[in-house]
Coordinates of C-alpha atoms in Angstrom, one line a residue:
M1 CA -73.1 -83.7 -61.5
K2 CA -74.0 -86.1 -58.7
M3 CA -71.2 -88.4 -59.7
I4 CA -68.6 -85.5 -59.6
W5 CA -69.9 -84.5 -56.1
K6 CA -69.5 -88.1 -54.8
I7 CA -65.9 -88.2 -56.2
L8 CA -65.1 -84.9 -54.5
H9 CA -66.6 -86.1 -51.3
L10 CA -64.5 -89.3 -51.4
I11 CA -61.3 -87.3 -52.0
F12 CA -62.1 -85.0 -49.1
F13 CA -62.7 -88.0 -46.8
L14 CA -59.4 -89.7 -47.7
F15 CA -57.5 -86.4 -47.1
F16 CA -59.2 -85.9 -43.8
H17 CA -58.5 -89.5 -42.7
S18 CA -54.7 -89.2 -43.6
F19 CA -54.5 -85.9 -41.7
Y20 CA -56.3 -87.6 -38.8
E21 CA -53.4 -89.8 -37.9
N22 CA -50.0 -88.4 -37.1
V23 CA -46.7 -90.0 -38.1
N24 CA -46.7 -92.3 -35.0
G25 CA -50.1 -93.6 -35.8
Q26 CA -51.6 -91.6 -32.9
P27 CA -55.2 -90.4 -33.7
T28 CA -55.3 -86.7 -33.2
S29 CA -59.1 -86.4 -33.6
S30 CA -61.9 -88.6 -34.8
P31 CA -64.8 -88.2 -37.2
S32 CA -68.0 -87.1 -35.5
S33 CA -69.6 -90.4 -36.4
Q34 CA -66.9 -92.5 -34.6
K35 CA -67.1 -93.2 -30.9
I36 CA -64.0 -93.0 -28.7
C37 CA -63.0 -94.5 -25.4
E38 CA -62.5 -92.2 -22.5
K39 CA -59.1 -91.5 -21.2
L40 CA -57.9 -94.0 -18.6
N41 CA -57.1 -92.7 -15.1
P42 CA -54.4 -95.1 -13.7
V43 CA -53.7 -95.3 -10.0
N44 CA -50.0 -96.2 -9.6
V45 CA -50.2 -98.0 -12.9
D46 CA -47.9 -97.6 -15.9
L47 CA -49.7 -97.7 -19.3
K48 CA -48.4 -98.6 -22.8
C49 CA -50.8 -97.9 -25.6
Y50 CA -50.8 -99.1 -29.2
Y51 CA -52.9 -98.2 -32.2
R52 CA -52.5 -100.3 -35.4
G53 CA -49.3 -101.7 -34.1
A54 CA -47.7 -98.3 -33.4
S55 CA -46.9 -97.0 -29.9
I56 CA -49.0 -93.9 -29.0
K57 CA -49.6 -91.6 -26.0
C58 CA -52.1 -92.7 -23.4
D59 CA -52.9 -89.3 -21.9
E60 CA -56.0 -88.6 -24.0
N61 CA -59.2 -90.2 -25.4
L62 CA -58.5 -93.1 -27.7
L63 CA -60.0 -94.6 -30.8
P64 CA -61.6 -98.1 -31.1
G65 CA -58.9 -100.6 -31.9
T66 CA -56.5 -99.1 -29.3
K67 CA -54.8 -101.7 -27.1
V68 CA -53.5 -100.8 -23.6
R69 CA -51.1 -102.9 -21.6
P70 CA -51.1 -101.9 -17.9
T71 CA -48.5 -102.9 -15.3
C72 CA -48.1 -101.9 -11.6
Q73 CA -45.4 -99.3 -11.0
P74 CA -42.2 -100.5 -9.5
L75 CA -42.5 -101.5 -5.8
H76 CA -46.3 -101.5 -6.1
T77 CA -48.7 -104.4 -6.2
Y78 CA -52.3 -105.1 -7.2
T79 CA -55.0 -103.6 -5.0
D80 CA -57.0 -106.8 -5.2
S81 CA -56.1 -110.2 -6.7
T82 CA -53.8 -110.5 -9.7
P83 CA -55.8 -109.7 -12.8
T84 CA -56.3 -112.5 -15.4
Y85 CA -55.7 -110.3 -18.4
E86 CA -52.6 -108.5 -19.8
E87 CA -54.4 -106.1 -22.2
I88 CA -57.4 -103.8 -22.4
N89 CA -59.1 -103.0 -25.7
C90 CA -61.1 -100.1 -26.9
K91 CA -64.2 -101.5 -28.6
E92 CA -66.2 -100.1 -31.5
D93 CA -68.9 -98.8 -29.3
G94 CA -66.4 -96.5 -27.5
K95 CA -66.1 -98.6 -24.3
W96 CA -63.2 -100.5 -22.8
D97 CA -63.6 -104.2 -22.7
K98 CA -62.2 -104.5 -19.2
A99 CA -61.9 -102.3 -16.1
L100 CA -58.4 -100.9 -15.3
F101 CA -57.0 -102.2 -12.1
S102 CA -55.2 -100.1 -9.5
C103 CA -52.1 -100.7 -7.6
V104 CA -50.8 -99.7 -4.1
P105 CA -47.3 -99.4 -2.6
D106 CA -46.1 -102.8 -1.4
C107 CA -45.9 -103.0 2.3
G108 CA -44.2 -104.7 5.3
R109 CA -41.5 -106.6 3.5
P110 CA -37.9 -106.5 4.9
F111 CA -35.2 -106.1 2.3
T112 CA -32.9 -108.5 4.1
N113 CA -33.7 -111.9 5.5
A114 CA -33.6 -111.0 9.1
Q115 CA -33.5 -113.8 11.6
L116 CA -35.5 -114.0 14.9
L117 CA -34.0 -111.5 17.3
I118 CA -32.2 -112.6 20.4
A119 CA -32.7 -111.4 24.0
G120 CA -31.0 -108.0 24.5
G121 CA -31.7 -106.8 21.0
V122 CA -29.6 -106.8 17.9
E123 CA -28.4 -104.1 15.6
E124 CA -30.5 -103.5 12.5
K125 CA -29.1 -103.6 9.0
I126 CA -30.3 -101.3 6.2
G127 CA -33.6 -102.6 5.0
D128 CA -34.5 -104.8 8.0
S129 CA -37.3 -102.4 8.9
P130 CA -37.9 -100.3 5.8
W131 CA -41.0 -98.7 7.3
H132 CA -39.1 -97.4 10.4
V133 CA -38.1 -93.7 10.5
A134 CA -36.2 -91.4 12.8
I135 CA -37.8 -88.2 14.0
Y136 CA -35.6 -85.2 14.8
N137 CA -36.4 -81.9 16.5
E138 CA -35.3 -78.4 15.4
K139 CA -31.9 -78.9 17.1
K140 CA -31.3 -82.1 14.9
V141 CA -31.7 -84.3 18.0
L142 CA -33.3 -87.6 17.6
I143 CA -36.4 -87.7 19.8
C144 CA -38.6 -90.6 18.6
S145 CA -39.3 -93.2 16.1
G146 CA -42.1 -93.4 13.6
T147 CA -43.6 -95.8 11.0
I148 CA -44.5 -95.1 7.3
I149 CA -48.1 -96.0 6.6
S150 CA -48.6 -94.3 3.3
P151 CA -46.5 -92.1 0.8
H152 CA -47.2 -88.9 2.8
V153 CA -48.1 -90.1 6.3
V154 CA -46.0 -91.3 9.2
V155 CA -47.5 -92.6 12.5
T156 CA -45.8 -92.0 15.8
G157 CA -46.6 -91.4 19.5
A158 CA -48.5 -88.1 20.3
L159 CA -46.1 -87.6 23.2
C160 CA -43.3 -87.2 20.7
V161 CA -44.8 -84.1 19.1
Y162 CA -46.7 -82.6 22.0
D163 CA -45.4 -79.8 24.2
G164 CA -46.0 -81.0 27.7
E165 CA -45.0 -77.7 29.3
K166 CA -47.5 -75.8 27.3
N167 CA -50.0 -78.7 27.3
A168 CA -50.4 -78.0 23.5
P169 CA -49.4 -79.6 20.2
G170 CA -45.9 -79.0 19.0
D171 CA -45.1 -76.9 16.0
A172 CA -44.9 -79.0 12.8
N173 CA -42.0 -76.9 11.5
N174 CA -39.8 -78.1 14.4
Y175 CA -39.8 -81.7 13.2
E176 CA -38.1 -83.7 10.4
V177 CA -38.5 -87.3 9.4
V178 CA -35.5 -89.3 8.1
V179 CA -36.1 -92.6 6.2
S180 CA -33.6 -95.5 5.7
K181 CA -31.8 -94.4 8.8
V182 CA -29.7 -96.7 11.0
S183 CA -27.2 -94.5 12.8
R184 CA -28.5 -92.1 15.5
D185 CA -26.4 -89.1 14.3
Y186 CA -28.4 -86.7 12.1
A187 CA -25.4 -85.8 10.0
T188 CA -24.3 -89.3 9.2
K189 CA -25.3 -90.5 5.7
D190 CA -26.0 -94.2 6.1
N191 CA -26.9 -95.1 2.5
A192 CA -28.0 -93.7 -0.8
A193 CA -31.7 -94.1 0.0
Q194 CA -31.5 -92.0 3.1
R195 CA -33.6 -88.9 2.8
T196 CA -35.0 -86.2 5.0
Y197 CA -38.6 -84.9 4.9
K198 CA -40.1 -81.8 6.4
V199 CA -43.3 -82.2 8.5
K200 CA -46.1 -80.1 7.1
E201 CA -48.8 -80.9 9.6
I202 CA -49.5 -82.9 12.8
R203 CA -52.8 -84.6 13.3
F204 CA -53.9 -85.8 16.7
D205 CA -56.8 -88.2 17.2
E206 CA -60.3 -86.7 17.4
K207 CA -60.6 -88.1 20.9
G208 CA -57.8 -85.7 21.9
Y209 CA -54.5 -86.0 23.7
E210 CA -53.5 -84.3 26.9
G211 CA -50.5 -86.3 28.0
I212 CA -50.4 -87.2 31.7
H213 CA -53.6 -85.2 32.3
S214 CA -55.5 -87.8 30.4
H215 CA -53.4 -90.8 31.5
Y216 CA -51.7 -90.9 28.1
A217 CA -54.8 -92.0 26.3
S218 CA -54.8 -91.5 22.5
D219 CA -51.0 -91.5 22.5
I220 CA -50.9 -91.4 18.7
A221 CA -50.2 -88.8 16.0
L222 CA -50.0 -88.7 12.3
L223 CA -47.2 -86.6 10.7
I224 CA -48.2 -85.2 7.3
L225 CA -45.1 -84.8 5.2
S226 CA -44.4 -81.9 2.8
E227 CA -43.7 -84.2 -0.1
K228 CA -44.2 -87.8 -1.2
I229 CA -41.8 -90.3 0.2
T230 CA -39.6 -91.9 -2.5
M231 CA -40.2 -95.6 -2.0
G232 CA -37.6 -98.3 -2.6
A233 CA -36.2 -101.6 -1.3
T234 CA -35.1 -100.0 2.0
V235 CA -38.0 -97.5 2.2
M236 CA -41.5 -99.0 2.3
P237 CA -44.8 -98.6 4.2
V238 CA -45.7 -101.1 6.9
C239 CA -48.9 -103.1 6.2
V240 CA -52.0 -101.8 8.1
D241 CA -55.1 -103.8 8.7
W242 CA -57.4 -101.1 7.4
S243 CA -60.4 -103.4 7.2
G244 CA -60.0 -104.4 10.8
T245 CA -60.8 -108.0 9.9
K246 CA -57.5 -109.7 10.6
N247 CA -56.4 -111.2 13.9
I248 CA -53.0 -109.5 14.3
P249 CA -51.4 -110.9 16.3
P250 CA -53.4 -114.2 16.1
T251 CA -52.8 -115.3 19.7
E252 CA -51.6 -114.2 23.1
G253 CA -47.8 -114.4 23.5
T254 CA -47.1 -114.0 19.7
P255 CA -43.7 -112.2 19.4
G256 CA -43.8 -108.8 17.7
K257 CA -40.8 -106.8 16.4
V258 CA -40.1 -103.3 17.8
S259 CA -37.1 -101.1 16.8
G260 CA -35.6 -97.9 18.3
W261 CA -32.6 -95.9 19.4
G262 CA -33.4 -95.9 23.1
L263 CA -31.2 -96.2 26.2
D264 CA -28.9 -99.1 25.9
A265 CA -28.5 -101.1 29.1
I266 CA -25.4 -102.7 27.8
S267 CA -23.6 -99.4 27.2
K268 CA -24.4 -98.2 30.8
G269 CA -27.4 -96.1 30.1
N270 CA -26.2 -94.2 27.0
F271 CA -28.5 -93.9 24.0
S272 CA -27.9 -96.4 21.4
K273 CA -25.8 -95.1 18.5
T274 CA -27.4 -97.5 16.0
L275 CA -31.0 -98.7 15.4
K276 CA -31.7 -101.9 17.4
S277 CA -34.6 -104.3 17.3
A278 CA -36.1 -106.9 19.7
N279 CA -38.9 -109.4 19.8
V280 CA -41.5 -108.9 22.6
P281 CA -44.5 -111.1 23.2
F282 CA -48.0 -109.7 22.9
I283 CA -50.1 -109.3 26.1
S284 CA -53.8 -108.3 25.7
R285 CA -55.1 -105.4 27.7
I286 CA -57.1 -107.8 30.0
N287 CA -54.1 -109.9 30.8
C288 CA -51.8 -106.9 31.1
A289 CA -53.7 -105.8 34.2
K290 CA -52.5 -108.9 36.0
F291 CA -48.8 -108.0 35.6
I292 CA -48.7 -104.4 36.5
S293 CA -49.1 -102.3 39.6
N294 CA -52.1 -100.2 40.6
D295 CA -50.2 -97.2 39.4
G296 CA -49.8 -98.8 36.0
K297 CA -53.5 -99.8 35.9
A298 CA -54.4 -96.1 36.0
I299 CA -52.7 -95.5 32.7
L300 CA -53.8 -98.7 31.1
T301 CA -56.4 -96.8 29.1
R302 CA -59.0 -98.3 26.8
D303 CA -56.6 -98.0 23.8
K304 CA -53.6 -99.8 25.3
F305 CA -52.2 -103.3 25.4
C306 CA -48.9 -104.6 26.6
A307 CA -45.9 -106.5 25.4
G308 CA -42.8 -108.0 27.1
S309 CA -41.6 -110.6 29.6
K310 CA -38.7 -111.2 31.9
Q311 CA -37.0 -113.1 29.2
S312 CA -37.4 -110.5 26.4
P313 CA -35.5 -107.2 26.0
T314 CA -37.1 -104.2 27.6
L315 CA -37.7 -100.8 25.9
L316 CA -36.3 -97.7 27.5
Q317 CA -36.4 -94.0 27.1
G318 CA -35.9 -93.0 23.5
D319 CA -37.8 -95.9 22.0
S320 CA -41.1 -93.9 22.1
G321 CA -43.3 -93.8 19.0
G322 CA -41.9 -96.9 17.3
G323 CA -44.2 -99.4 15.8
L324 CA -44.7 -102.9 17.1
V325 CA -45.2 -105.1 14.1
F326 CA -46.2 -108.7 13.6
K327 CA -45.3 -111.0 10.7
E328 CA -48.1 -112.5 8.7
N329 CA -47.4 -114.4 5.5
N330 CA -44.1 -112.7 5.0
H331 CA -45.5 -109.2 5.5
Y332 CA -45.3 -107.1 8.6
F333 CA -48.4 -105.5 10.0
I334 CA -48.4 -102.7 12.6
R335 CA -50.5 -103.2 15.7
G336 CA -49.1 -100.9 18.4
L337 CA -46.9 -97.8 19.2
V338 CA -44.4 -97.7 22.0
S339 CA -46.1 -95.5 24.7
V340 CA -45.3 -95.7 28.4
K341 CA -44.2 -98.0 31.3
I342 CA -44.2 -97.5 35.0
L343 CA -40.7 -98.7 36.2
P344 CA -37.5 -98.2 34.3
K345 CA -36.5 -101.9 34.7
D346 CA -40.0 -103.3 34.2
P347 CA -40.0 -105.5 31.1
I348 CA -43.7 -104.9 30.5
V349 CA -44.3 -101.9 28.2
M350 CA -47.7 -100.3 27.2
F351 CA -48.5 -99.7 23.6
T352 CA -51.1 -97.6 21.9
D353 CA -53.4 -100.0 20.1
V354 CA -53.5 -98.9 16.5
N355 CA -56.8 -100.9 15.9
D356 CA -58.5 -98.5 18.4
H357 CA -57.7 -95.6 16.1
I358 CA -58.0 -97.2 12.7
D359 CA -61.1 -95.3 11.4
W360 CA -59.5 -92.0 12.2
M361 CA -56.2 -93.0 10.6
L362 CA -58.0 -94.2 7.5
M363 CA -59.9 -91.0 7.2
V364 CA -56.8 -88.9 7.5
R365 CA -54.8 -91.1 5.1
N366 CA -57.5 -90.9 2.5
E367 CA -57.8 -87.2 2.8
V368 CA -54.1 -86.7 2.5
E369 CA -53.6 -89.1 -0.4
Q370 CA -56.8 -87.8 -2.0
D371 CA -58.5 -91.1 -1.9
V372 CA -55.9 -92.5 -4.3
I373 CA -55.0 -95.5 -2.2
E374 CA -58.0 -97.7 -1.4
K375 CA -56.1 -100.0 0.9
Q376 CA -52.6 -101.1 1.5
T377 CA -53.2 -104.7 2.5
T378 CA -53.0 -106.5 -0.9
I379 CA -52.6 -110.1 0.2
K380 CA -55.5 -112.3 1.0
Y381 CA -54.9 -113.8 4.5
K382 CA -56.7 -116.6 6.2
N383 CA -57.9 -115.7 9.7
K384 CA -56.3 -117.8 12.4
S385 CA -57.7 -118.6 15.9
P386 CA -59.3 -115.6 17.5
Q387 CA -57.3 -113.5 19.8
K388 CA -57.9 -114.2 23.5

């Protein structure tokens, strides 16, 4: 009798085991005595899973013996250094033998090989500044520039989205952001990657912004978009020194790149029809005070620095909100936002120092992206000589 019972038990076990695996080799459930590995939660990582040589789904708990091959999604790179493994294995004890890495959107890399810019500025080509965006108002008029810093967040000047007459923040519904844009005209379709995004919310720094009443301090705003930006070769976030440990720019006088559709001196004061860029040298806040008038010193607030020289192109009305970026190891990092200047022909321009607002920016970005992106800077850089 005991022998018959053992035979029946064996037959039942074999039947259960055959039912346990589907036609693709995917385990549908596991015997209670067998441990399983918890479902992986990838961050911008594509997974390919295999069990007994057959491809299976990765969106559930997995049996020991399952092999997983992770890769960063297109136009993303490793959060930290490149991993030394190509495969993760589910062990018999129900634990993964390695931790799954995460990836972040690549940042600050021009699509084209742009040369150093000449005095007077040059026209941008598609992909020269893939982080640069155009900001339009409800009348489809271009009012400012902005910079992509994460899939849902664009940074710009507070004065661009602030109602000076009412001394109050503007209505988010009145603004649109257009990526991969070169021509000024809203209706012109420049390329296949061009796309328009609605602004869902506007965030101002916790220190507050009151325009001229506060001498244009905290001239920075974050535009929260209604949907995720589709990244590509001509649409990419700029790099941000979220850790605050890099010297960007490394020294006084380092040229930074700034882009915009502002007034064009060459075309007798008309707004530029195409996006233009120029190189302007960095001037620290301390040294900036030596070059500007007493009126200018009044608005050289604690979060400002300057850039420009008599030899470099000047920025004019319409360039506001654009990012000043510096090249570091073939990646561009944002350091400032075009803010104000005193005299129209004065080559010295004041920029809002992004570093002075980095903690607030990081808090908002993490909140909006639901803490998915840990950091955007993914390349290990060597610090150069300290900034003077």
